[in-house]
Coordinates of C-alpha atoms in Angstrom, one line a residue:
M1 CA -26.6 -3.5 -2.1
P2 CA -28.6 -6.4 -1.4
G3 CA -29.8 -8.3 -4.6
C4 CA -26.8 -7.3 -6.6
P5 CA -24.8 -10.2 -7.7
I6 CA -21.7 -8.1 -8.2
C7 CA -22.1 -6.3 -4.7
T8 CA -22.2 -9.6 -3.0
H9 CA -19.6 -11.4 -5.3
P10 CA -16.4 -12.5 -3.4
E11 CA -14.2 -10.8 -6.1
R12 CA -16.1 -7.5 -5.9
A13 CA -13.1 -5.4 -5.5
A14 CA -11.4 -7.0 -8.6
I15 CA -14.5 -6.8 -10.7
E16 CA -14.9 -2.9 -9.8
E17 CA -11.3 -2.2 -10.6
K18 CA -11.6 -4.0 -14.1
I19 CA -14.8 -1.8 -14.8
R20 CA -12.7 1.4 -13.8
R21 CA -10.1 0.4 -16.3
G22 CA -12.6 0.0 -18.9
V23 CA -12.6 -3.7 -19.4
F24 CA -15.8 -4.7 -21.7
W25 CA -18.8 -5.7 -19.9
T26 CA -19.1 -8.7 -22.1
R27 CA -15.6 -9.9 -21.3
L28 CA -16.4 -9.5 -17.6
A29 CA -19.6 -11.5 -18.3
A30 CA -17.6 -14.3 -19.9
E31 CA -15.1 -14.2 -17.0
Y32 CA -17.5 -14.2 -14.1
G33 CA -20.5 -16.1 -15.6
L34 CA -22.9 -13.3 -15.2
R35 CA -24.9 -11.1 -17.7
A36 CA -23.1 -8.1 -19.3
Y37 CA -26.0 -5.8 -18.3
L38 CA -25.4 -6.6 -14.6
F39 CA -22.0 -5.0 -14.9
A40 CA -23.6 -1.9 -16.4
V41 CA -26.2 -1.7 -13.8
H42 CA -23.6 -2.0 -11.1
R43 CA -21.3 0.6 -12.5
F44 CA -24.2 3.2 -12.9
R45 CA -26.1 2.5 -9.8
H46 CA -23.8 1.1 -7.2
M47 CA -20.3 2.7 -8.1
P48 CA -19.6 6.3 -7.2
Q49 CA -19.2 8.6 -10.0
G50 CA -17.0 11.6 -10.9
E51 CA -15.3 13.2 -7.9
D52 CA -16.8 10.7 -5.4
A53 CA -15.2 7.8 -7.2
A54 CA -12.0 8.1 -5.1
A55 CA -13.9 8.1 -1.9
G56 CA -15.2 4.4 -2.5
P57 CA -18.7 3.1 -2.4
A58 CA -21.5 5.0 -0.6
P59 CA -22.9 3.6 2.5
E60 CA -26.2 1.9 2.3
P61 CA -29.2 4.1 3.1
R62 CA -30.8 3.5 6.6
N63 CA -34.3 4.0 7.8
A64 CA -35.4 6.0 11.0
M65 CA -34.5 3.0 13.2
G66 CA -30.9 2.9 11.8
R67 CA -31.3 -0.2 9.8
T68 CA -30.5 -1.1 6.2
E69 CA -33.1 -2.6 4.0
F70 CA -31.3 -5.9 4.4
E71 CA -31.3 -5.8 8.1
E72 CA -35.0 -4.8 8.1
N73 CA -35.8 -7.8 6.0
W74 CA -34.1 -10.0 8.5
V75 CA -36.3 -8.5 11.2
L76 CA -39.4 -9.2 9.1
V77 CA -38.2 -12.8 8.6
A78 CA -37.5 -13.2 12.4
N79 CA -40.9 -11.9 13.4
M80 CA -42.7 -14.2 10.9
L81 CA -40.8 -17.1 12.4
R82 CA -41.6 -16.2 15.9
N83 CA -45.2 -16.0 15.1
V84 CA -45.2 -19.3 13.3
L85 CA -43.2 -21.1 16.0
R86 CA -44.9 -19.6 19.2
P87 CA -46.6 -22.8 20.1
F88 CA -43.2 -24.6 19.8
P89 CA -40.7 -22.7 22.2
E90 CA -37.9 -25.2 21.8
A91 CA -38.0 -25.0 18.1
W92 CA -38.1 -21.1 18.3
K93 CA -35.0 -21.2 20.6
R94 CA -33.2 -23.5 18.1
V95 CA -34.1 -21.2 15.2
L96 CA -32.6 -18.2 17.2
E97 CA -29.5 -20.1 18.0
G98 CA -29.1 -20.7 14.2
I99 CA -29.8 -17.0 13.2
D100 CA -27.2 -16.0 15.9
Q101 CA -24.7 -18.5 14.4
L102 CA -25.3 -17.1 10.9
V103 CA -24.9 -13.5 12.1
F104 CA -21.6 -14.4 13.8
L105 CA -20.3 -16.2 10.6
T106 CA -21.2 -13.3 8.3
K107 CA -19.5 -10.6 10.4
P108 CA -16.1 -9.5 9.0
A109 CA -13.1 -10.3 11.1
S110 CA -11.7 -7.2 12.8

C-alpha cells in the first residue's frame, strides 16, 4: 500500500515472514530501523488474516477508471506539471521523458 514503509521496503517478504512466525515487533523495529507500531499496523491492515493468509496479499483497490490510488496521484501530478509548464513546451517534453524513464525503471522485470 502506498505510504506504508513496510509495503515499500525492499525486504518486505522477509519482514512479513518474521511477523507470521511471531517475532516481536520491537525486535523487528530494532532490526529494520522502523517504529514497532508500524509492524503492528502493517500486520493488521495490509497482511491477509485467517484463511486468506495463504492466498498472499490482497490486490490494491481500483477506482472506476481501473487505477490504484497511487496511479491516480501520479495522474494528478502530471496534470499539475502540464498546467504549470504549458508556456514552456520543451520543458514539458523533458519532464514527460523523465516520467517515462521513472516508470520504466520501476516496472518489475518479467
